[in-house]
PDB file of C-alpha atoms in Angstrom:
ATOM      1  CA  MET A  21       0.085  -0.238   0.155  1.00  0.00           C
ATOM      2  CA  THR A  22       1.432   2.920  -1.053  1.00  0.00           C
ATOM      3  CA  GLU A  23       1.461   6.693   1.233  1.00  0.00           C
ATOM      4  CA  GLU A  24      -0.853   8.101  -1.666  1.00  0.00           C
ATOM      5  CA  THR A  25      -3.513   5.452  -0.720  1.00  0.00           C
ATOM      6  CA  ALA A  26      -3.032   5.539   3.311  1.00  0.00           C
ATOM      7  CA  GLU A  27      -4.014   9.364   3.139  1.00  0.00           C
ATOM      8  CA  ALA A  28      -7.077   8.441   0.953  1.00  0.00           C
ATOM      9  CA  ILE A  29      -8.379   5.634   3.749  1.00  0.00           C
ATOM     10  CA  VAL A  30      -7.834   7.576   6.125  1.00  0.00           C
ATOM     11  CA  SER A  31      -9.434  11.047   4.638  1.00  0.00           C
ATOM     12  CA  ARG A  32     -12.356   8.784   3.412  1.00  0.00           C
ATOM     13  CA  SER A  33     -12.388   6.697   7.426  1.00  0.00           C
ATOM     14  CA  ILE A  34     -12.452  10.741   8.354  1.00  0.00           C
ATOM     15  CA  VAL A  35     -14.958  12.028   5.717  1.00  0.00           C
ATOM     16  CA  SER A  36     -17.257   8.880   6.109  1.00  0.00           C
ATOM     17  CA  GLY A  37     -17.112   8.694  10.175  1.00  0.00           C
ATOM     18  CA  TRP A  38     -17.055  11.270  11.360  1.00  0.00           C
ATOM     19  CA  ILE A  39     -18.811  14.455   9.102  1.00  0.00           C
ATOM     20  CA  ILE A  40     -21.000  13.265   7.157  1.00  0.00           C
ATOM     21  CA  PRO A  41     -22.554  11.507  10.427  1.00  0.00           C
ATOM     22  CA  PHE A  42     -22.356  15.244  11.788  1.00  0.00           C
ATOM     23  CA  LEU A  43     -23.680  17.346   9.092  1.00  0.00           C
ATOM     24  CA  TRP A  44     -26.507  14.690   9.052  1.00  0.00           C
ATOM     25  CA  ARG A  45     -27.395  15.651  12.753  1.00  0.00           C
ATOM     26  CA  PHE A  46     -26.738  19.446  12.597  1.00  0.00           C
ATOM     27  CA  GLY A  47     -29.208  19.873   8.980  1.00  0.00           C
ATOM     28  CA  THR A  48     -32.025  17.977  11.316  1.00  0.00           C
ATOM     29  CA  VAL A  49     -31.893  19.738  14.481  1.00  0.00           C
ATOM     30  CA  VAL A  50     -31.207  23.361  11.969  1.00  0.00           C
ATOM     31  CA  GLY A  51     -34.841  21.769  10.137  1.00  0.00           C
ATOM     32  CA  GLY A  52     -36.465  21.145  12.871  1.00  0.00           C
ATOM     33  CA  LEU A  53     -35.805  24.705  14.783  1.00  0.00           C
ATOM     34  CA  LEU A  54     -36.892  26.378  11.179  1.00  0.00           C
ATOM     35  CA  THR A  55     -39.864  24.084  10.809  1.00  0.00           C
ATOM     36  CA  VAL A  56     -40.419  24.866  14.928  1.00  0.00           C
ATOM     37  CA  ALA A  57     -40.166  28.369  13.893  1.00  0.00           C
ATOM     38  CA  VAL A  58     -42.299  28.365  11.256  1.00  0.00           C
ATOM     39  CA  GLY A  59     -44.922  26.531  12.725  1.00  0.00           C
ATOM     40  CA  LEU A  60     -45.202  29.270  15.640  1.00  0.00           C
ATOM     41  CA  LEU A  61     -45.451  32.420  13.386  1.00  0.00           C
ATOM     42  CA  TYR A  62     -48.862  30.647  11.098  1.00  0.00           C
ATOM     43  CA  VAL A  63     -50.254  29.844  14.593  1.00  0.00           C
ATOM     44  CA  LYS A  64     -49.365  33.284  16.177  1.00  0.00           C
ATOM     45  CA  GLN A  65     -49.508  34.904  12.894  1.00  0.00           C
ATOM     46  CA  ASP A  66     -53.202  37.165  13.946  1.00  0.00           C
ATOM     47  CA  SER A  67     -51.458  38.564  17.379  1.00  0.00           C
ATOM     48  CA  LEU A  68     -48.636  39.713  15.052  1.00  0.00           C
ATOM     49  CA  LEU A  69     -50.672  41.746  13.076  1.00  0.00           C
ATOM     50  CA  TYR A  70     -53.242  42.937  14.566  1.00  0.00           C
ATOM     51  CA  PHE A  71     -52.693  45.131  17.763  1.00  0.00           C
ATOM     52  CA  PRO A  72     -56.549  46.586  18.933  1.00  0.00           C
ATOM     53  CA  ALA A  73     -54.581  48.268  21.728  1.00  0.00           C
ATOM     54  CA  ILE A  74     -50.979  48.937  21.795  1.00  0.00           C
ATOM     55  CA  GLY A  75     -48.872  50.206  24.948  1.00  0.00           C
ATOM     56  CA  GLU A  76     -50.329  53.698  26.890  1.00  0.00           C
ATOM     57  CA  VAL A  77     -53.269  54.086  23.141  1.00  0.00           C
ATOM     58  CA  PRO A  78     -56.864  53.558  24.461  1.00  0.00           C
ATOM     59  CA  ARG A  79     -58.667  50.441  23.054  1.00  0.00           C
ATOM     60  CA  ARG A  80     -62.357  52.481  23.105  1.00  0.00           C
ATOM     61  CA  PRO A  81     -62.982  55.994  21.571  1.00  0.00           C
ATOM     62  CA  GLY A  82     -64.303  57.329  24.995  1.00  0.00           C
ATOM     63  CA  GLN A  83     -61.213  56.723  26.475  1.00  0.00           C
ATOM     64  CA  ASN A  84     -58.650  59.043  24.520  1.00  0.00           C
ATOM     65  CA  PRO A  85     -57.609  62.195  24.822  1.00  0.00           C
ATOM     66  CA  ARG A  86     -60.391  65.109  23.885  1.00  0.00           C
ATOM     67  CA  GLY A  87     -60.496  66.041  20.502  1.00  0.00           C
ATOM     68  CA  TYR A  88     -60.102  62.407  19.806  1.00  0.00           C
ATOM     69  CA  ARG A  89     -63.328  61.310  21.681  1.00  0.00           C
ATOM     70  CA  SER A  90     -66.455  61.942  19.078  1.00  0.00           C
ATOM     71  CA  PRO A  91     -67.228  63.942  15.700  1.00  0.00           C
ATOM     72  CA  ALA A  92     -69.458  65.898  18.224  1.00  0.00           C
ATOM     73  CA  GLU A  93     -66.363  67.740  20.164  1.00  0.00           C
ATOM     74  CA  HIS A  94     -65.552  69.326  16.695  1.00  0.00           C
ATOM     75  CA  GLN A  95     -69.154  69.883  15.923  1.00  0.00           C
ATOM     76  CA  ILE A  96     -69.728  68.093  12.677  1.00  0.00           C
ATOM     77  CA  PRO A  97     -72.781  66.484  12.345  1.00  0.00           C
ATOM     78  CA  TYR A  98     -72.709  62.592  12.663  1.00  0.00           C
ATOM     79  CA  GLU A  99     -74.554  59.068  12.965  1.00  0.00           C
ATOM     80  CA  THR A 100     -73.297  56.226  15.039  1.00  0.00           C
ATOM     81  CA  HIS A 101     -73.970  52.727  14.062  1.00  0.00           C
ATOM     82  CA  MET A 102     -73.571  49.327  14.891  1.00  0.00           C
ATOM     83  CA  ILE A 103     -73.167  46.975  11.579  1.00  0.00           C
ATOM     84  CA  ARG A 104     -73.990  43.545  11.936  1.00  0.00           C
ATOM     85  CA  CYS A 105     -71.464  41.440  10.297  1.00  0.00           C
ATOM     86  CA  SER A 106     -72.774  38.430   8.051  1.00  0.00           C
ATOM     87  CA  ASP A 107     -71.081  36.276  11.069  1.00  0.00           C
ATOM     88  CA  GLY A 108     -73.141  38.131  13.662  1.00  0.00           C
ATOM     89  CA  VAL A 109     -70.116  40.139  15.126  1.00  0.00           C
ATOM     90  CA  SER A 110     -71.066  43.516  15.046  1.00  0.00           C
ATOM     91  CA  ILE A 111     -68.323  47.038  14.399  1.00  0.00           C
ATOM     92  CA  HIS A 112     -68.548  50.352  15.513  1.00  0.00           C
ATOM     93  CA  SER A 113     -68.859  53.141  12.743  1.00  0.00           C
ATOM     94  CA  TRP A 114     -69.257  56.974  12.726  1.00  0.00           C
ATOM     95  CA  LEU A 115     -70.590  58.119   9.694  1.00  0.00           C
ATOM     96  CA  LEU A 116     -70.040  62.230   8.839  1.00  0.00           C
ATOM     97  CA  LEU A 117     -72.859  63.024   7.159  1.00  0.00           C
ATOM     98  CA  HIS A 118     -72.942  66.689   5.239  1.00  0.00           C
ATOM     99  CA  PRO A 119     -76.877  67.882   5.444  1.00  0.00           C
ATOM    100  CA  HIS A 120     -78.355  67.312   2.418  1.00  0.00           C
ATOM    101  CA  SER A 121     -75.906  64.972   0.982  1.00  0.00           C
ATOM    102  CA  LEU A 122     -78.136  62.652  -0.970  1.00  0.00           C
ATOM    103  CA  GLU A 123     -79.878  65.522  -3.027  1.00  0.00           C
ATOM    104  CA  LYS A 124     -76.302  67.121  -3.731  1.00  0.00           C
ATOM    105  CA  LYS A 125     -74.766  63.902  -4.269  1.00  0.00           C
ATOM    106  CA  VAL A 126     -72.478  64.399  -2.184  1.00  0.00           C
ATOM    107  CA  PRO A 127     -69.300  61.392  -2.445  1.00  0.00           C
ATOM    108  CA  THR A 128     -68.680  59.392   0.800  1.00  0.00           C
ATOM    109  CA  LEU A 129     -65.682  57.628   1.979  1.00  0.00           C
ATOM    110  CA  LEU A 130     -65.608  54.508   3.135  1.00  0.00           C
ATOM    111  CA  PHE A 131     -62.436  54.767   5.765  1.00  0.00           C
ATOM    112  CA  PHE A 132     -60.185  51.847   7.253  1.00  0.00           C
ATOM    113  CA  HIS A 133     -58.078  52.588   9.468  1.00  0.00           C
ATOM    114  CA  GLY A 134     -54.375  51.670  10.124  1.00  0.00           C
ATOM    115  CA  ASN A 135     -53.658  48.951  13.010  1.00  0.00           C
ATOM    116  CA  ALA A 136     -53.629  50.124  17.067  1.00  0.00           C
ATOM    117  CA  GLY A 137     -55.950  52.112  17.985  1.00  0.00           C
ATOM    118  CA  ASN A 138     -59.900  53.358  17.623  1.00  0.00           C
ATOM    119  CA  ILE A 139     -61.708  55.530  15.306  1.00  0.00           C
ATOM    120  CA  GLY A 140     -61.376  58.582  17.418  1.00  0.00           C
ATOM    121  CA  LEU A 141     -57.268  58.806  16.945  1.00  0.00           C
ATOM    122  CA  ARG A 142     -58.270  59.297  13.026  1.00  0.00           C
ATOM    123  CA  LEU A 143     -60.727  62.033  13.720  1.00  0.00           C
ATOM    124  CA  PRO A 144     -57.824  65.153  12.092  1.00  0.00           C
ATOM    125  CA  ASN A 145     -57.577  62.770   9.136  1.00  0.00           C
ATOM    126  CA  ALA A 146     -61.578  62.052   8.249  1.00  0.00           C
ATOM    127  CA  LEU A 147     -62.125  65.857   9.322  1.00  0.00           C
ATOM    128  CA  GLN A 148     -59.569  67.503   6.996  1.00  0.00           C
ATOM    129  CA  MET A 149     -61.456  64.936   4.129  1.00  0.00           C
ATOM    130  CA  PHE A 150     -65.382  65.163   5.522  1.00  0.00           C
ATOM    131  CA  GLN A 151     -64.154  69.395   5.276  1.00  0.00           C
ATOM    132  CA  TYR A 152     -61.764  70.002   2.092  1.00  0.00           C
ATOM    133  CA  LEU A 153     -62.632  67.099   0.146  1.00  0.00           C
ATOM    134  CA  GLU A 154     -66.497  68.293   0.716  1.00  0.00           C
ATOM    135  CA  ALA A 155     -67.614  64.607   1.307  1.00  0.00           C
ATOM    136  CA  ASN A 156     -69.573  61.781   3.597  1.00  0.00           C
ATOM    137  CA  VAL A 157     -66.972  59.843   5.758  1.00  0.00           C
ATOM    138  CA  LEU A 158     -68.159  56.405   6.761  1.00  0.00           C
ATOM    139  CA  MET A 159     -64.914  55.743   9.605  1.00  0.00           C
ATOM    140  CA  VAL A 160     -65.431  51.667  10.333  1.00  0.00           C
ATOM    141  CA  GLU A 161     -63.627  49.636  13.366  1.00  0.00           C
ATOM    142  CA  TYR A 162     -62.976  46.454  12.736  1.00  0.00           C
ATOM    143  CA  ARG A 163     -63.674  43.600  14.919  1.00  0.00           C
ATOM    144  CA  GLY A 164     -61.682  43.500  18.347  1.00  0.00           C
ATOM    145  CA  TYR A 165     -61.323  47.625  18.425  1.00  0.00           C
ATOM    146  CA  GLY A 166     -62.784  50.111  19.905  1.00  0.00           C
ATOM    147  CA  ASP A 167     -66.034  49.623  20.409  1.00  0.00           C
ATOM    148  CA  SER A 168     -66.987  46.908  17.972  1.00  0.00           C
ATOM    149  CA  ASP A 169     -67.066  43.440  19.466  1.00  0.00           C
ATOM    150  CA  ASP A 170     -64.443  42.188  21.979  1.00  0.00           C
ATOM    151  CA  CYS A 171     -63.424  39.008  19.298  1.00  0.00           C
ATOM    152  CA  THR A 172     -60.489  38.367  17.705  1.00  0.00           C
ATOM    153  CA  PRO A 173     -59.070  39.742  15.017  1.00  0.00           C
ATOM    154  CA  SER A 174     -58.304  37.885  11.556  1.00  0.00           C
ATOM    155  CA  GLU A 175     -58.236  38.595   8.095  1.00  0.00           C
ATOM    156  CA  ALA A 176     -60.953  36.856   7.399  1.00  0.00           C
ATOM    157  CA  GLY A 177     -62.834  38.638  10.143  1.00  0.00           C
ATOM    158  CA  LEU A 178     -61.394  42.057   8.926  1.00  0.00           C
ATOM    159  CA  LYS A 179     -62.508  41.304   4.942  1.00  0.00           C
ATOM    160  CA  LEU A 180     -66.248  40.327   6.482  1.00  0.00           C
ATOM    161  CA  ASP A 181     -66.063  44.145   8.654  1.00  0.00           C
ATOM    162  CA  ALA A 182     -66.009  45.374   5.173  1.00  0.00           C
ATOM    163  CA  GLU A 183     -68.326  44.038   3.559  1.00  0.00           C
ATOM    164  CA  ALA A 184     -70.674  44.373   5.915  1.00  0.00           C
ATOM    165  CA  ALA A 185     -69.651  48.447   5.916  1.00  0.00           C
ATOM    166  CA  LEU A 186     -69.936  48.637   1.841  1.00  0.00           C
ATOM    167  CA  GLN A 187     -73.168  46.632   2.187  1.00  0.00           C
ATOM    168  CA  PHE A 188     -74.066  49.031   5.154  1.00  0.00           C
ATOM    169  CA  ILE A 189     -73.853  52.050   3.502  1.00  0.00           C
ATOM    170  CA  ARG A 190     -75.330  51.412  -0.031  1.00  0.00           C
ATOM    171  CA  THR A 191     -78.289  50.725   1.661  1.00  0.00           C
ATOM    172  CA  HIS A 192     -77.650  54.589   3.866  1.00  0.00           C
ATOM    173  CA  THR A 193     -80.831  56.118   3.364  1.00  0.00           C
ATOM    174  CA  LYS A 194     -79.338  59.924   2.979  1.00  0.00           C
ATOM    175  CA  VAL A 195     -75.953  58.368   0.858  1.00  0.00           C
ATOM    176  CA  ASP A 196     -75.527  58.595  -3.071  1.00  0.00           C
ATOM    177  CA  PRO A 197     -74.967  54.681  -3.441  1.00  0.00           C
ATOM    178  CA  ASN A 198     -73.071  55.520  -6.733  1.00  0.00           C
ATOM    179  CA  ARG A 199     -70.181  57.921  -5.627  1.00  0.00           C
ATOM    180  CA  ILE A 200     -68.819  55.509  -2.946  1.00  0.00           C
ATOM    181  CA  PHE A 201     -65.103  55.198  -2.676  1.00  0.00           C
ATOM    182  CA  ALA A 202     -63.084  52.996  -0.384  1.00  0.00           C
ATOM    183  CA  PHE A 203     -59.901  54.808   1.332  1.00  0.00           C
ATOM    184  CA  GLY A 204     -57.083  53.084   3.738  1.00  0.00           C
ATOM    185  CA  ARG A 205     -54.280  53.747   5.478  1.00  0.00           C
ATOM    186  CA  SER A 206     -52.042  51.258   6.518  1.00  0.00           C
ATOM    187  CA  LEU A 207     -53.635  47.383   7.737  1.00  0.00           C
ATOM    188  CA  GLY A 208     -56.778  49.759   6.124  1.00  0.00           C
ATOM    189  CA  GLY A 209     -55.641  49.722   2.918  1.00  0.00           C
ATOM    190  CA  ALA A 210     -55.320  46.383   2.441  1.00  0.00           C
ATOM    191  CA  VAL A 211     -59.311  46.319   4.309  1.00  0.00           C
ATOM    192  CA  ALA A 212     -60.375  49.283   1.602  1.00  0.00           C
ATOM    193  CA  PHE A 213     -58.280  46.454  -1.518  1.00  0.00           C
ATOM    194  CA  HIS A 214     -60.713  43.902  -0.484  1.00  0.00           C
TER     195      HIS A 214
END
């Protein structure tokens, strides 16, 4: 046996006896950990995505600082509604409504807010749309947010919320059903797109 052959045999025995089993075990452990991590992300995705309340941000509009509790604080005519979704969940909404909006063919914005907080915190945006765009604004709170029913938000649930809000505003007697536009910020952009 030559010296090169002996080295090749030793080299092969190290690779097959130590390195390959180590790599196999290492790959199995890493693969297992990745599977567990992906599984946890899948199971916890709703709680990682939706934040009805976060930190010091109040959940309900009535708990907000002054100026963010209700359109009444800004002398804006509005209606409060609880809209029933097809699965029985009720969502809270404010309809900022221009006088004689149907006769004047005033457009209506279906306003879907961003994540975390309630519709009261979005009043400054809605008031500007109401005043500068001269549009009615239906501000909708998703399930689990604000004064809506207390249940866990989910993608499927937010889709039902959007469908119920659109159906509600289409049949409202003081709104032109041909001049309704969806608007969303952040998370609300995906809801409006639905």
